[in-house]
CSV table of N, CA, C and O and ligand atoms in Angstrom, one decimal:
chain,number,residue,atom,x,y,z
A,431,UNK,N,-11.8,34.5,-30.8
A,431,UNK,CA,-11.4,33.7,-31.6
A,431,UNK,C,-10.0,33.5,-31.5
A,431,UNK,O,-9.5,31.9,-31.0
A,432,UNK,N,-9.0,34.0,-31.8
A,432,UNK,CA,-8.1,33.1,-31.5
A,432,UNK,C,-7.5,33.0,-29.6
A,432,UNK,O,-7.2,32.1,-29.5
A,433,UNK,N,-8.4,33.5,-28.8
A,433,UNK,CA,-8.1,32.8,-27.9
A,433,UNK,C,-8.5,31.5,-27.7
A,433,UNK,O,-8.6,30.9,-26.8
A,434,UNK,N,-9.8,32.0,-28.2
A,434,UNK,CA,-10.7,30.9,-28.2
A,434,UNK,C,-9.7,28.8,-28.4
A,434,UNK,O,-8.8,28.2,-27.5
A,435,UNK,N,-8.9,29.7,-29.5
A,435,UNK,CA,-7.8,28.3,-30.3
A,435,UNK,C,-6.7,28.1,-29.3
A,435,UNK,O,-6.7,26.9,-28.7
A,436,UNK,N,-5.9,29.2,-28.4
A,436,UNK,CA,-5.3,29.2,-28.0
A,436,UNK,C,-5.3,28.3,-26.8
A,436,UNK,O,-5.2,27.2,-25.9
A,437,UNK,N,-6.7,28.8,-26.0
A,437,UNK,CA,-7.1,28.0,-25.2
A,437,UNK,C,-7.6,26.7,-25.2
A,437,UNK,O,-7.2,25.7,-24.0
A,438,UNK,N,-8.3,26.1,-26.4
A,438,UNK,CA,-8.3,24.6,-26.5
A,438,UNK,C,-6.8,24.0,-26.7
A,438,UNK,O,-6.7,22.3,-26.2
A,439,UNK,N,-5.9,24.6,-27.3
A,439,UNK,CA,-4.4,24.1,-27.2
A,439,UNK,C,-3.9,24.2,-26.1
A,439,UNK,O,-3.8,22.4,-25.6
A,440,UNK,N,-3.7,24.6,-25.2
A,440,UNK,CA,-3.8,24.8,-24.2
A,440,UNK,C,-4.4,23.1,-23.2
A,440,UNK,O,-3.8,22.5,-22.3
A,441,UNK,N,-6.0,23.8,-23.3
A,441,UNK,CA,-7.1,22.8,-22.6
A,441,UNK,C,-5.9,20.8,-23.3
A,441,UNK,O,-5.4,20.4,-22.6
A,442,UNK,N,-5.8,21.2,-24.2
A,442,UNK,CA,-5.5,19.7,-25.4
A,442,UNK,C,-4.5,19.3,-24.5
A,442,UNK,O,-3.8,18.1,-24.6
A,443,UNK,N,-3.0,19.8,-24.3
A,443,UNK,CA,-1.5,20.2,-23.8
A,443,UNK,C,-1.5,19.8,-22.7
A,443,UNK,O,-1.5,18.1,-22.2
A,444,UNK,N,-2.6,19.6,-21.6
A,444,UNK,CA,-3.0,19.4,-20.2
A,444,UNK,C,-3.3,18.2,-20.2
A,444,UNK,O,-3.0,17.4,-19.6
A,445,UNK,N,-4.1,18.1,-21.0
A,445,UNK,CA,-5.6,16.5,-20.8
A,445,UNK,C,-3.8,15.7,-21.5
A,445,UNK,O,-3.9,14.9,-20.8
A,446,UNK,N,-3.2,15.9,-22.8
A,446,UNK,CA,-1.9,14.6,-22.8
A,446,UNK,C,-1.5,14.7,-22.2
A,446,UNK,O,-1.0,13.9,-21.8
A,447,UNK,N,-1.2,15.7,-21.4
A,447,UNK,CA,0.4,15.6,-20.5
A,447,UNK,C,0.1,15.2,-19.5
A,447,UNK,O,0.4,13.6,-18.6
A,448,UNK,N,-1.1,15.1,-18.6
A,448,UNK,CA,-1.8,14.3,-17.0
A,448,UNK,C,-2.3,12.6,-17.5
A,448,UNK,O,-1.8,11.9,-16.8
A,449,UNK,N,-2.2,12.5,-19.0
A,449,UNK,CA,-2.8,11.2,-19.3
A,449,UNK,C,-1.7,10.2,-19.0
A,449,UNK,O,-1.4,9.2,-18.7
A,450,UNK,N,-0.5,11.1,-20.1
A,450,UNK,CA,0.5,10.6,-19.9
A,450,UNK,C,1.3,10.4,-18.0
A,450,UNK,O,1.4,9.1,-18.1
A,451,UNK,N,0.6,11.2,-17.3
A,451,UNK,CA,1.4,11.1,-16.0
A,451,UNK,C,0.7,9.9,-15.5
A,451,UNK,O,1.3,9.4,-14.9
A,452,UNK,N,-0.9,9.7,-15.4
A,452,UNK,CA,-1.8,8.7,-14.5
A,452,UNK,C,-1.5,7.7,-15.7
A,452,UNK,O,-1.8,6.4,-14.7
A,453,UNK,N,-0.6,7.2,-16.7
A,453,UNK,CA,-0.5,5.6,-17.2
A,453,UNK,C,0.5,5.4,-16.1
A,453,UNK,O,1.3,5.7,-15.7
A,454,UNK,N,0.1,4.6,-16.1
A,454,UNK,CA,1.1,3.4,-14.9
A,454,UNK,C,2.3,2.9,-16.1
A,454,UNK,O,2.0,2.2,-17.2
A,455,UNK,N,3.4,2.0,-14.8
A,455,UNK,CA,4.4,1.6,-16.0
A,455,UNK,C,3.9,0.3,-17.0
A,455,UNK,O,4.2,0.0,-17.8
A,456,UNK,N,2.5,-0.5,-15.5
A,456,UNK,CA,2.3,-1.9,-16.3
A,456,UNK,C,2.2,-1.5,-17.6
A,456,UNK,O,1.6,-2.6,-18.4
A,457,UNK,N,1.2,-0.7,-17.9
A,457,UNK,CA,0.4,0.1,-19.8
A,457,UNK,C,1.3,0.3,-20.2
A,457,UNK,O,1.1,0.5,-21.6
A,458,UNK,N,2.4,1.1,-19.8
A,458,UNK,CA,3.5,1.7,-20.8
A,458,UNK,C,4.2,0.8,-21.6
A,458,UNK,O,4.7,0.6,-23.0
A,459,UNK,N,4.8,0.0,-20.1
A,459,UNK,CA,5.2,-1.2,-20.5
A,459,UNK,C,5.1,-2.9,-20.9
A,459,UNK,O,5.2,-3.2,-19.9
A,460,UNK,N,3.8,-3.1,-21.4
A,460,UNK,CA,2.8,-4.5,-21.5
A,460,UNK,C,4.1,-5.8,-21.1
A,460,UNK,O,4.3,-5.4,-20.0
A,461,UNK,N,3.9,-6.6,-22.0
A,461,UNK,CA,4.4,-8.1,-21.2
A,461,UNK,C,6.0,-8.1,-20.9
A,461,UNK,O,6.5,-9.4,-20.4
A,462,UNK,N,6.5,-7.3,-21.9
A,462,UNK,CA,7.7,-8.0,-22.3
A,462,UNK,C,8.4,-7.2,-20.8
A,462,UNK,O,9.2,-8.3,-20.1
A,463,UNK,N,8.3,-6.3,-19.9
A,463,UNK,CA,8.3,-6.3,-18.3
A,463,UNK,C,8.3,-7.1,-17.6
A,463,UNK,O,7.3,-6.8,-16.7
A,464,UNK,N,8.7,-8.3,-17.2
A,464,UNK,CA,8.8,-9.8,-15.8
A,464,UNK,C,10.3,-8.9,-14.7
A,464,UNK,O,11.0,-9.5,-15.6
A,465,UNK,N,9.9,-8.7,-13.9
A,465,UNK,CA,10.9,-8.8,-13.1
A,465,UNK,C,11.1,-9.9,-12.2
A,465,UNK,O,10.1,-9.8,-11.8
A,466,UNK,N,11.8,-10.9,-12.3
A,466,UNK,CA,11.8,-11.9,-11.9
A,466,UNK,C,12.7,-12.6,-11.0
A,466,UNK,O,13.5,-13.8,-10.6
A,467,UNK,N,14.0,-11.6,-11.0
A,467,UNK,CA,15.2,-11.5,-10.1
A,467,UNK,C,15.1,-11.4,-8.3
A,467,UNK,O,13.9,-10.3,-8.4
A,468,UNK,N,15.2,-12.0,-8.1
A,468,UNK,CA,15.6,-12.2,-6.0
A,468,UNK,C,14.8,-11.7,-5.5
A,468,UNK,O,13.9,-11.0,-5.0
A,469,UNK,N,14.0,-13.3,-6.1
A,469,UNK,CA,12.2,-13.4,-5.7
A,469,UNK,C,12.5,-13.4,-4.4
A,469,UNK,O,13.3,-14.0,-3.9
A,470,UNK,N,11.0,-12.5,-3.5
A,470,UNK,CA,11.2,-13.1,-1.8
A,470,UNK,C,9.8,-13.3,-2.1
A,470,UNK,O,9.1,-13.4,-2.3
A,471,UNK,N,9.8,-14.4,-1.2
A,471,UNK,CA,8.5,-14.9,-0.9
A,471,UNK,C,7.9,-14.2,0.0
A,471,UNK,O,6.8,-14.4,-0.2
A,472,UNK,N,8.1,-13.6,0.6
A,472,UNK,CA,6.6,-12.4,1.2
A,472,UNK,C,6.3,-11.9,0.3
A,472,UNK,O,5.2,-11.3,0.2
A,473,UNK,N,7.7,-11.4,-0.2
A,473,UNK,CA,6.6,-10.5,-1.2
A,473,UNK,C,6.8,-10.2,-2.7
A,473,UNK,O,5.7,-9.9,-3.2
A,474,UNK,N,6.8,-11.3,-3.0
A,474,UNK,CA,6.3,-11.7,-4.3
A,474,UNK,C,5.8,-13.0,-4.6
A,474,UNK,O,4.7,-13.0,-5.2
A,475,UNK,N,5.9,-14.1,-4.3
A,475,UNK,CA,5.7,-15.4,-4.2
A,475,UNK,C,4.6,-15.5,-3.4
A,475,UNK,O,3.4,-15.8,-4.0
A,476,UNK,N,4.2,-15.2,-2.1
A,476,UNK,CA,3.0,-15.4,-1.4
A,476,UNK,C,1.9,-14.5,-1.8
A,476,UNK,O,0.6,-15.3,-2.0
A,477,UNK,N,2.1,-13.6,-2.8
A,477,UNK,CA,0.9,-12.4,-3.1
A,477,UNK,C,0.2,-13.6,-4.4
A,477,UNK,O,-1.1,-13.8,-4.9
A,478,UNK,N,1.1,-14.0,-5.0
A,478,UNK,CA,0.7,-14.7,-6.0
A,478,UNK,C,-0.2,-16.5,-5.7
A,478,UNK,O,-1.3,-16.4,-6.3
A,479,UNK,N,0.3,-16.8,-4.7
A,479,UNK,CA,-0.2,-18.1,-4.3
A,479,UNK,C,-1.5,-18.1,-3.6
A,479,UNK,O,-2.1,-18.8,-3.7
A,480,UNK,N,-1.5,-16.4,-2.3
A,480,UNK,CA,-2.4,-16.2,-2.2
A,480,UNK,C,-3.8,-16.1,-2.9
A,480,UNK,O,-4.6,-16.0,-2.9
A,481,UNK,N,-3.4,-14.8,-3.8
A,481,UNK,CA,-4.6,-14.3,-5.2
A,481,UNK,C,-5.0,-15.9,-5.3
A,481,UNK,O,-6.0,-15.5,-6.0
A,482,UNK,N,-4.3,-16.7,-5.8
A,482,UNK,CA,-4.6,-17.9,-7.3
A,482,UNK,C,-4.6,-18.9,-6.4
A,482,UNK,O,-5.7,-20.2,-7.0
A,483,UNK,N,-4.9,-19.6,-5.6
A,483,UNK,CA,-4.9,-20.6,-4.7
A,483,UNK,C,-5.4,-20.6,-3.1
A,483,UNK,O,-5.8,-22.0,-2.9
A,484,UNK,N,-5.5,-19.5,-2.7
A,484,UNK,CA,-5.7,-20.0,-1.3
A,484,UNK,C,-7.4,-20.4,-1.1
A,484,UNK,O,-7.5,-20.2,-0.2
A,485,UNK,N,-8.1,-19.4,-2.3
A,485,UNK,CA,-9.2,-19.7,-2.3
A,485,UNK,C,-10.0,-21.2,-2.0
A,485,UNK,O,-10.9,-21.7,-1.1
A,486,UNK,N,-8.7,-22.4,-2.1
A,486,UNK,CA,-9.4,-23.8,-1.9
A,486,UNK,C,-7.9,-24.1,-1.0
A,486,UNK,O,-8.0,-25.2,-0.8
A,487,UNK,N,-6.7,-23.7,-1.5
A,487,UNK,CA,-5.8,-23.5,-0.5
A,487,UNK,C,-5.2,-23.5,0.3
A,487,UNK,O,-3.6,-23.9,1.2
A,488,UNK,N,-6.4,-22.9,2.0
A,488,UNK,CA,-5.5,-22.3,2.7
A,488,UNK,C,-5.8,-22.8,3.7
A,488,UNK,O,-6.2,-24.2,3.5
A,489,UNK,N,-5.3,-22.9,4.5
A,489,UNK,CA,-5.1,-23.9,5.5
A,489,UNK,C,-6.7,-24.2,6.4
A,489,UNK,O,-7.3,-25.4,6.2
A,490,UNK,N,-7.3,-23.0,6.2
A,490,UNK,CA,-9.3,-23.7,6.5
A,490,UNK,C,-9.9,-24.3,5.2
A,490,UNK,O,-10.6,-25.3,5.6
A,491,UNK,N,-9.2,-23.5,3.9
A,491,UNK,CA,-10.6,-24.7,3.0
A,491,UNK,C,-9.8,-25.5,2.4
A,491,UNK,O,-10.3,-26.7,2.1
A,492,UNK,N,-8.4,-26.2,2.6
A,492,UNK,CA,-7.3,-27.5,2.5
A,492,UNK,C,-8.3,-28.2,1.0
A,492,UNK,O,-8.1,-29.4,1.5
A,493,UNK,N,-8.4,-27.8,0.2
A,493,UNK,CA,-9.4,-28.5,-0.6
A,493,UNK,C,-8.0,-29.9,-0.9
A,493,UNK,O,-7.1,-29.8,-1.4
A,494,UNK,N,-8.8,-31.0,-1.0
A,494,UNK,CA,-7.8,-32.0,-1.7
A,494,UNK,C,-7.3,-32.8,-0.6
A,494,UNK,O,-5.9,-33.2,-1.3
A,495,UNK,N,-7.0,-31.6,0.7
A,495,UNK,CA,-6.0,-32.3,1.6
A,495,UNK,C,-5.0,-31.5,1.2
A,495,UNK,O,-3.4,-31.8,1.9
A,496,UNK,N,-5.1,-30.3,0.4
A,496,UNK,CA,-3.8,-29.8,0.0
A,496,UNK,C,-3.9,-27.7,1.0
A,496,UNK,O,-4.9,-27.5,0.5
A,497,UNK,N,-3.1,-28.1,1.1
A,497,UNK,CA,-2.9,-26.5,2.3
A,497,UNK,C,-1.5,-25.9,1.6
A,497,UNK,O,-0.2,-26.8,2.1
A,498,UNK,N,-1.3,-24.5,0.9
A,498,UNK,CA,-0.7,-24.4,0.4
A,498,UNK,C,0.2,-22.5,1.3
A,498,UNK,O,0.6,-21.7,0.9
A,499,UNK,N,-0.4,-22.7,2.5
A,499,UNK,CA,-1.0,-21.3,3.6
A,499,UNK,C,0.1,-21.3,4.3
A,499,UNK,O,0.4,-22.1,5.1
A,500,UNK,N,1.3,-20.3,4.2
A,500,UNK,CA,2.9,-20.9,5.3
A,500,UNK,C,4.0,-20.9,3.9
A,500,UNK,O,3.5,-21.9,3.5
A,501,UNK,N,4.6,-20.6,4.6
A,501,UNK,CA,5.9,-21.3,4.0
A,501,UNK,C,6.1,-22.6,3.8
A,501,UNK,O,6.9,-23.6,3.5
A,502,UNK,N,5.7,-23.4,5.0
A,502,UNK,CA,6.4,-24.7,5.5
A,502,UNK,C,5.2,-25.5,5.4
A,502,UNK,O,5.6,-26.2,4.7
A,503,UNK,N,4.1,-25.1,4.8
A,503,UNK,CA,3.5,-26.1,4.1
A,503,UNK,C,3.5,-25.7,2.7
A,503,UNK,O,3.7,-26.8,1.9
A,504,UNK,N,3.9,-24.9,1.8
A,504,UNK,CA,4.6,-24.7,0.7
A,504,UNK,C,5.6,-25.2,0.2
A,504,UNK,O,5.7,-26.3,-1.0
A,505,UNK,N,6.2,-25.0,1.0
A,505,UNK,CA,7.7,-25.9,0.4
A,505,UNK,C,7.6,-27.2,0.5
A,505,UNK,O,8.4,-28.1,-0.5
A,506,UNK,N,6.8,-27.9,0.9
A,506,UNK,CA,6.2,-29.4,1.0
A,506,UNK,C,6.5,-29.8,-0.5
A,506,UNK,O,6.9,-30.3,-1.5
A,507,UNK,N,5.0,-29.1,-1.4
A,507,UNK,CA,5.0,-28.9,-2.4
A,507,UNK,C,6.0,-28.5,-3.9
A,507,UNK,O,6.1,-29.1,-4.9
A,508,UNK,N,6.7,-27.7,-2.8
A,508,UNK,CA,8.1,-27.9,-3.7
A,508,UNK,C,9.2,-28.1,-3.8
A,508,UNK,O,9.3,-29.0,-5.0
A,509,UNK,N,9.3,-28.6,-2.8
A,509,UNK,CA,10.0,-30.3,-2.6
A,509,UNK,C,9.9,-31.4,-4.0
A,509,UNK,O,10.7,-32.4,-4.1
A,510,UNK,N,8.3,-31.5,-2.9
A,510,UNK,CA,7.7,-33.1,-4.5
A,510,UNK,C,7.6,-33.0,-5.7
A,510,UNK,O,7.6,-33.3,-6.4
A,511,UNK,N,7.9,-31.5,-5.8
A,511,UNK,CA,7.6,-31.0,-7.4
A,511,UNK,C,6.0,-31.3,-7.7
A,511,UNK,O,5.8,-30.7,-9.0
A,512,UNK,N,5.3,-31.0,-6.9
A,512,UNK,CA,3.9,-30.8,-7.3
A,512,UNK,C,3.5,-29.6,-7.7
A,512,UNK,O,2.8,-29.2,-8.2
A,513,UNK,N,4.3,-28.4,-7.3
A,513,UNK,CA,4.0,-26.9,-7.2
A,513,UNK,C,3.9,-26.9,-8.5
A,513,UNK,O,2.9,-26.5,-9.4
A,514,UNK,N,4.9,-26.9,-9.2
A,514,UNK,CA,5.5,-26.9,-10.5
A,514,UNK,C,4.9,-27.6,-11.3
A,514,UNK,O,4.2,-27.1,-11.9
A,515,UNK,N,4.9,-29.0,-10.8
A,515,UNK,CA,3.8,-29.8,-12.0
A,515,UNK,C,2.5,-29.1,-12.5
A,515,UNK,O,2.4,-29.2,-13.4
A,516,UNK,N,1.8,-29.0,-11.0
A,516,UNK,CA,0.7,-28.5,-11.5
A,516,UNK,C,0.4,-27.4,-11.7
A,516,UNK,O,-0.3,-27.1,-12.9
A,517,UNK,N,1.6,-26.0,-11.7
A,517,UNK,CA,1.1,-25.0,-12.2
A,517,UNK,C,1.7,-25.2,-13.8
A,517,UNK,O,1.1,-24.1,-15.1
A,518,UNK,N,2.6,-25.5,-14.0
A,518,UNK,CA,3.1,-25.5,-15.0
A,518,UNK,C,2.1,-26.5,-16.4
A,518,UNK,O,2.1,-27.4,-17.3
A,519,UNK,N,1.1,-27.8,-15.4
A,519,UNK,CA,0.3,-28.2,-16.0
A,519,UNK,C,0.8,-29.8,-17.0
A,519,UNK,O,0.4,-29.9,-17.8
A,520,UNK,N,2.2,-30.2,-16.1
A,520,UNK,CA,2.4,-30.9,-16.7
A,520,UNK,C,1.3,-32.2,-16.3
A,520,UNK,O,1.1,-32.7,-15.7
A,521,UNK,N,2.2,-33.5,-17.5
A,521,UNK,CA,1.4,-34.5,-17.4
A,521,UNK,C,2.3,-35.5,-16.1
A,521,UNK,O,3.0,-35.8,-15.4
A,522,UNK,N,0.5,-36.0,-15.7
A,522,UNK,CA,1.0,-36.5,-14.8
A,522,UNK,C,0.8,-36.1,-12.7
A,522,UNK,O,0.4,-36.1,-12.0
A,523,UNK,N,-0.3,-34.4,-13.4
A,523,UNK,CA,-0.1,-33.3,-12.4
A,523,UNK,C,-1.3,-32.9,-12.3
A,523,UNK,O,-1.9,-33.1,-13.1
A,524,UNK,N,-2.7,-32.7,-11.7
A,524,UNK,CA,-3.5,-32.2,-11.6
A,524,UNK,C,-3.0,-30.4,-11.9
A,524,UNK,O,-2.7,-30.0,-11.2
A,525,UNK,N,-3.9,-30.1,-13.0
A,525,UNK,CA,-4.2,-29.0,-13.1
A,525,UNK,C,-4.3,-27.7,-12.4
A,525,UNK,O,-5.1,-28.0,-11.8
A,526,UNK,N,-3.3,-26.8,-11.6
A,526,UNK,CA,-3.9,-25.1,-11.4
A,526,UNK,C,-3.3,-24.3,-11.9
A,526,UNK,O,-2.6,-24.4,-12.9
A,527,UNK,N,-4.3,-23.5,-11.3
A,527,UNK,CA,-5.2,-23.2,-10.4
A,527,UNK,C,-6.2,-24.5,-10.7
A,527,UNK,O,-7.0,-23.8,-12.3
A,528,UNK,N,-7.0,-25.0,-10.6
A,528,UNK,CA,-8.3,-26.1,-11.0
A,528,UNK,C,-9.4,-24.8,-11.4
A,528,UNK,O,-9.8,-24.1,-10.7
A,529,UNK,N,-10.6,-25.5,-12.5
A,529,UNK,CA,-11.1,-24.9,-13.5
A,529,UNK,C,-10.9,-23.8,-13.5
A,529,UNK,O,-11.6,-22.5,-13.7
A,530,UNK,N,-9.5,-22.4,-13.6
A,530,UNK,CA,-9.5,-21.5,-14.3
A,530,UNK,C,-7.9,-21.5,-15.4
A,530,UNK,O,-7.1,-22.1,-15.1
A,531,UNK,N,-7.4,-20.2,-15.7
A,531,UNK,CA,-6.7,-20.3,-17.1
A,531,UNK,C,-5.4,-20.7,-15.7
A,531,UNK,O,-5.3,-20.0,-15.2
A,532,UNK,N,-4.5,-20.8,-16.8
A,532,UNK,CA,-2.7,-20.9,-16.2
A,532,UNK,C,-2.6,-19.5,-15.8
A,532,UNK,O,-2.8,-18.7,-16.2
A,533,UNK,N,-1.7,-19.6,-14.4
A,533,UNK,CA,-1.2,-18.4,-13.9
A,533,UNK,C,-0.2,-17.7,-15.1
A,533,UNK,O,0.2,-18.7,-16.3
A,534,UNK,N,0.2,-16.8,-15.1
A,534,UNK,CA,0.6,-15.4,-16.6
A,534,UNK,C,1.9,-16.5,-16.5
A,534,UNK,O,2.5,-16.3,-15.6
A,535,UNK,N,2.3,-16.1,-17.8
A,535,UNK,CA,3.5,-16.4,-17.8
A,535,UNK,C,4.5,-15.7,-16.8
A,535,UNK,O,5.6,-15.9,-16.2
A,536,UNK,N,4.8,-14.4,-16.4
A,536,UNK,CA,5.4,-14.0,-15.4
A,536,UNK,C,4.9,-14.2,-14.0
A,536,UNK,O,6.3,-14.6,-13.7
A,537,UNK,N,4.0,-14.5,-13.4
A,537,UNK,CA,3.9,-15.3,-12.4
A,537,UNK,C,4.8,-17.0,-12.2
A,537,UNK,O,5.6,-16.8,-11.0
A,538,UNK,N,4.5,-17.2,-13.8
A,538,UNK,CA,5.3,-19.2,-13.5
A,538,UNK,C,6.8,-18.7,-13.9
A,538,UNK,O,7.7,-19.0,-12.1
A,539,UNK,N,6.8,-17.5,-14.4
A,539,UNK,CA,8.4,-17.4,-14.0
A,539,UNK,C,9.7,-17.1,-12.6
A,539,UNK,O,10.1,-17.1,-12.4
A,540,UNK,N,8.7,-16.4,-12.5
A,540,UNK,CA,8.7,-15.6,-10.9
A,540,UNK,C,8.8,-16.9,-9.4
A,540,UNK,O,9.4,-17.0,-9.5
A,541,UNK,N,7.9,-18.0,-9.8
A,541,UNK,CA,7.9,-19.0,-8.7
A,541,UNK,C,9.1,-19.9,-9.0
A,541,UNK,O,9.7,-20.4,-8.6
A,542,UNK,N,9.3,-19.7,-10.3
A,542,UNK,CA,10.7,-20.4,-11.1
A,542,UNK,C,11.5,-19.8,-10.1
A,542,UNK,O,12.8,-20.6,-10.2
A,543,UNK,N,11.5,-18.9,-10.9
A,543,UNK,CA,13.6,-18.4,-10.3
A,543,UNK,C,13.7,-18.7,-8.6
A,543,UNK,O,14.6,-18.5,-8.4
A,544,UNK,N,12.9,-18.2,-8.1
A,544,UNK,CA,12.3,-18.2,-6.5
A,544,UNK,C,12.7,-19.8,-6.3
A,544,UNK,O,13.6,-19.8,-4.7
A,545,UNK,N,12.0,-20.5,-6.9
A,545,UNK,CA,12.4,-22.1,-7.1
A,545,UNK,C,14.4,-22.1,-6.7
A,545,UNK,O,14.5,-23.0,-6.4
A,546,UNK,N,14.9,-21.6,-7.9
A,546,UNK,CA,16.0,-22.1,-9.1
A,546,UNK,C,17.2,-21.4,-7.4
A,546,UNK,O,17.9,-22.3,-7.5
A,547,UNK,N,16.8,-20.4,-6.6
A,547,UNK,CA,17.2,-19.6,-6.2
A,547,UNK,C,17.3,-20.5,-5.0
A,547,UNK,O,18.1,-19.6,-3.7
A,548,UNK,N,16.4,-21.3,-4.7
A,548,UNK,CA,16.6,-22.2,-3.1
A,548,UNK,C,15.3,-22.0,-2.3
A,548,UNK,O,15.1,-22.3,-1.1
A,549,UNK,N,14.4,-21.5,-3.6
A,549,UNK,CA,13.2,-21.4,-2.3
A,549,UNK,C,13.3,-20.9,-0.8
A,549,UNK,O,12.5,-21.4,0.2
A,550,UNK,N,14.1,-19.9,-0.6
A,550,UNK,CA,14.0,-19.3,0.5
A,550,UNK,C,12.8,-18.9,1.1
A,550,UNK,O,11.8,-17.7,1.0
A,551,UNK,N,12.8,-18.6,2.7
A,551,UNK,CA,11.5,-18.4,3.3
A,551,UNK,C,12.3,-16.8,3.6
A,551,UNK,O,12.3,-16.1,4.4
A,552,UNK,N,12.3,-16.2,2.4
A,552,UNK,CA,12.7,-14.7,2.7
A,552,UNK,C,12.0,-13.6,2.7
A,552,UNK,O,10.8,-13.8,2.1
B,1299,LIG,C1,-11.2,-24.2,-7.3
B,1299,LIG,C2,-10.2,-25.3,-6.4
B,1299,LIG,C3,-9.1,-25.3,-6.7
B,1299,LIG,C4,-7.9,-23.9,-6.7
B,1299,LIG,C5,-8.3,-22.3,-6.9
B,1299,LIG,C6,-6.8,-24.4,-6.9
B,1299,LIG,N1,-6.5,-25.6,-6.6
B,1299,LIG,FE1,-4.8,-27.0,-6.5
B,1299,LIG,N2,-6.3,-28.4,-5.8
B,1299,LIG,C7,-7.8,-28.6,-6.1
B,1299,LIG,C8,-8.2,-29.4,-5.3
B,1299,LIG,C9,-9.8,-30.4,-5.7
B,1299,LIG,C10,-7.1,-30.5,-5.4
B,1299,LIG,C11,-6.8,-32.5,-5.2
B,1299,LIG,C12,-7.4,-33.3,-6.4
B,1299,LIG,C13,-6.7,-32.7,-7.5
B,1299,LIG,O1,-5.1,-33.0,-7.0
B,1299,LIG,O2,-7.5,-33.0,-8.4
B,1299,LIG,C14,-5.6,-29.4,-5.8
B,1299,LIG,C15,-4.8,-30.5,-5.9
B,1299,LIG,C16,-3.4,-29.6,-5.9
B,1299,LIG,C17,-2.5,-30.0,-6.0
B,1299,LIG,C18,-1.7,-31.6,-5.9
B,1299,LIG,C19,-1.8,-31.9,-7.4
B,1299,LIG,C20,-0.9,-32.8,-7.4
B,1299,LIG,O3,-1.0,-33.3,-8.9
B,1299,LIG,O4,-0.7,-33.6,-7.1
B,1299,LIG,C21,-1.2,-29.1,-5.9
B,1299,LIG,C22,0.0,-28.9,-5.5
B,1299,LIG,C23,-1.8,-27.5,-6.1
B,1299,LIG,N3,-3.4,-28.3,-5.9
B,1299,LIG,C24,-1.4,-26.5,-6.5
B,1299,LIG,C25,-2.3,-25.7,-6.4
B,1299,LIG,C26,-2.3,-24.4,-6.8
B,1299,LIG,C27,-0.4,-24.0,-6.7
B,1299,LIG,C28,-2.9,-23.4,-7.4
B,1299,LIG,C29,-2.8,-22.1,-7.5
B,1299,LIG,C30,-2.4,-21.8,-8.3
B,1299,LIG,C31,-4.3,-24.4,-6.9
B,1299,LIG,N4,-3.4,-25.6,-6.4
B,1299,LIG,C32,-5.7,-23.4,-7.2
B,1299,LIG,C33,-8.1,-27.4,-6.4
B,1299,LIG,C34,-8.2,-26.1,-6.4
C-alpha cells in the first residue's frame, strides 16, 4: 500500500517535471515576449512575408501585379509606404493579407522595427 503511494507520487512528480520541460518558451511567456530589436531581413522579415504573402505575391503568383519575393522587390513597397499602409490597414491602402486577419502585433512590430533601422538587406 505504502509502495503504491510512493510510486504514484514519484510518477506524478516525473510527469509534472517533464511537462514543464517540454513546455516551450512561447507557451510559458505568451504575448508579452516580442523580440523586435536587431531585425534581420533574412531571419526575421522574410519568413513573415513568405508565410503570409507569397501565396499571392511570390514572383510567380504576382497577384495584382505585386511581387514581394526577394529583397529588391520588397524594398520598393517599403519605400513607397505601401507595405506598412497595407499591413496596418491604413485608409487609402488595400488591407493585407487580403481576406485574412491582420498580421499579429508582434510581426507588425518586427517589420516596423526593421524599417525604422533602415530596412537593410541583412
Ligand atoms: C489572397 C491573396 C493575397 C494575399 C494573401 C496578400 N495579398 Fe497583397 N494584394 C492582393 C491583391 C489582389 C492585390 C491588388 C489589388 C488590391 O490592391 O487590392 C494586392 C495588393 C497589395 C499591395 C499594394 C496595395 C496598395 O494599396 O497599394 C501591397 C503592398 C500588398 N498587397 C502587400 C501584401 C502583404 C504585405 C501581404 C502579406 C502580409 C499580402 N499583400 C498578402 C492579394 C493578396
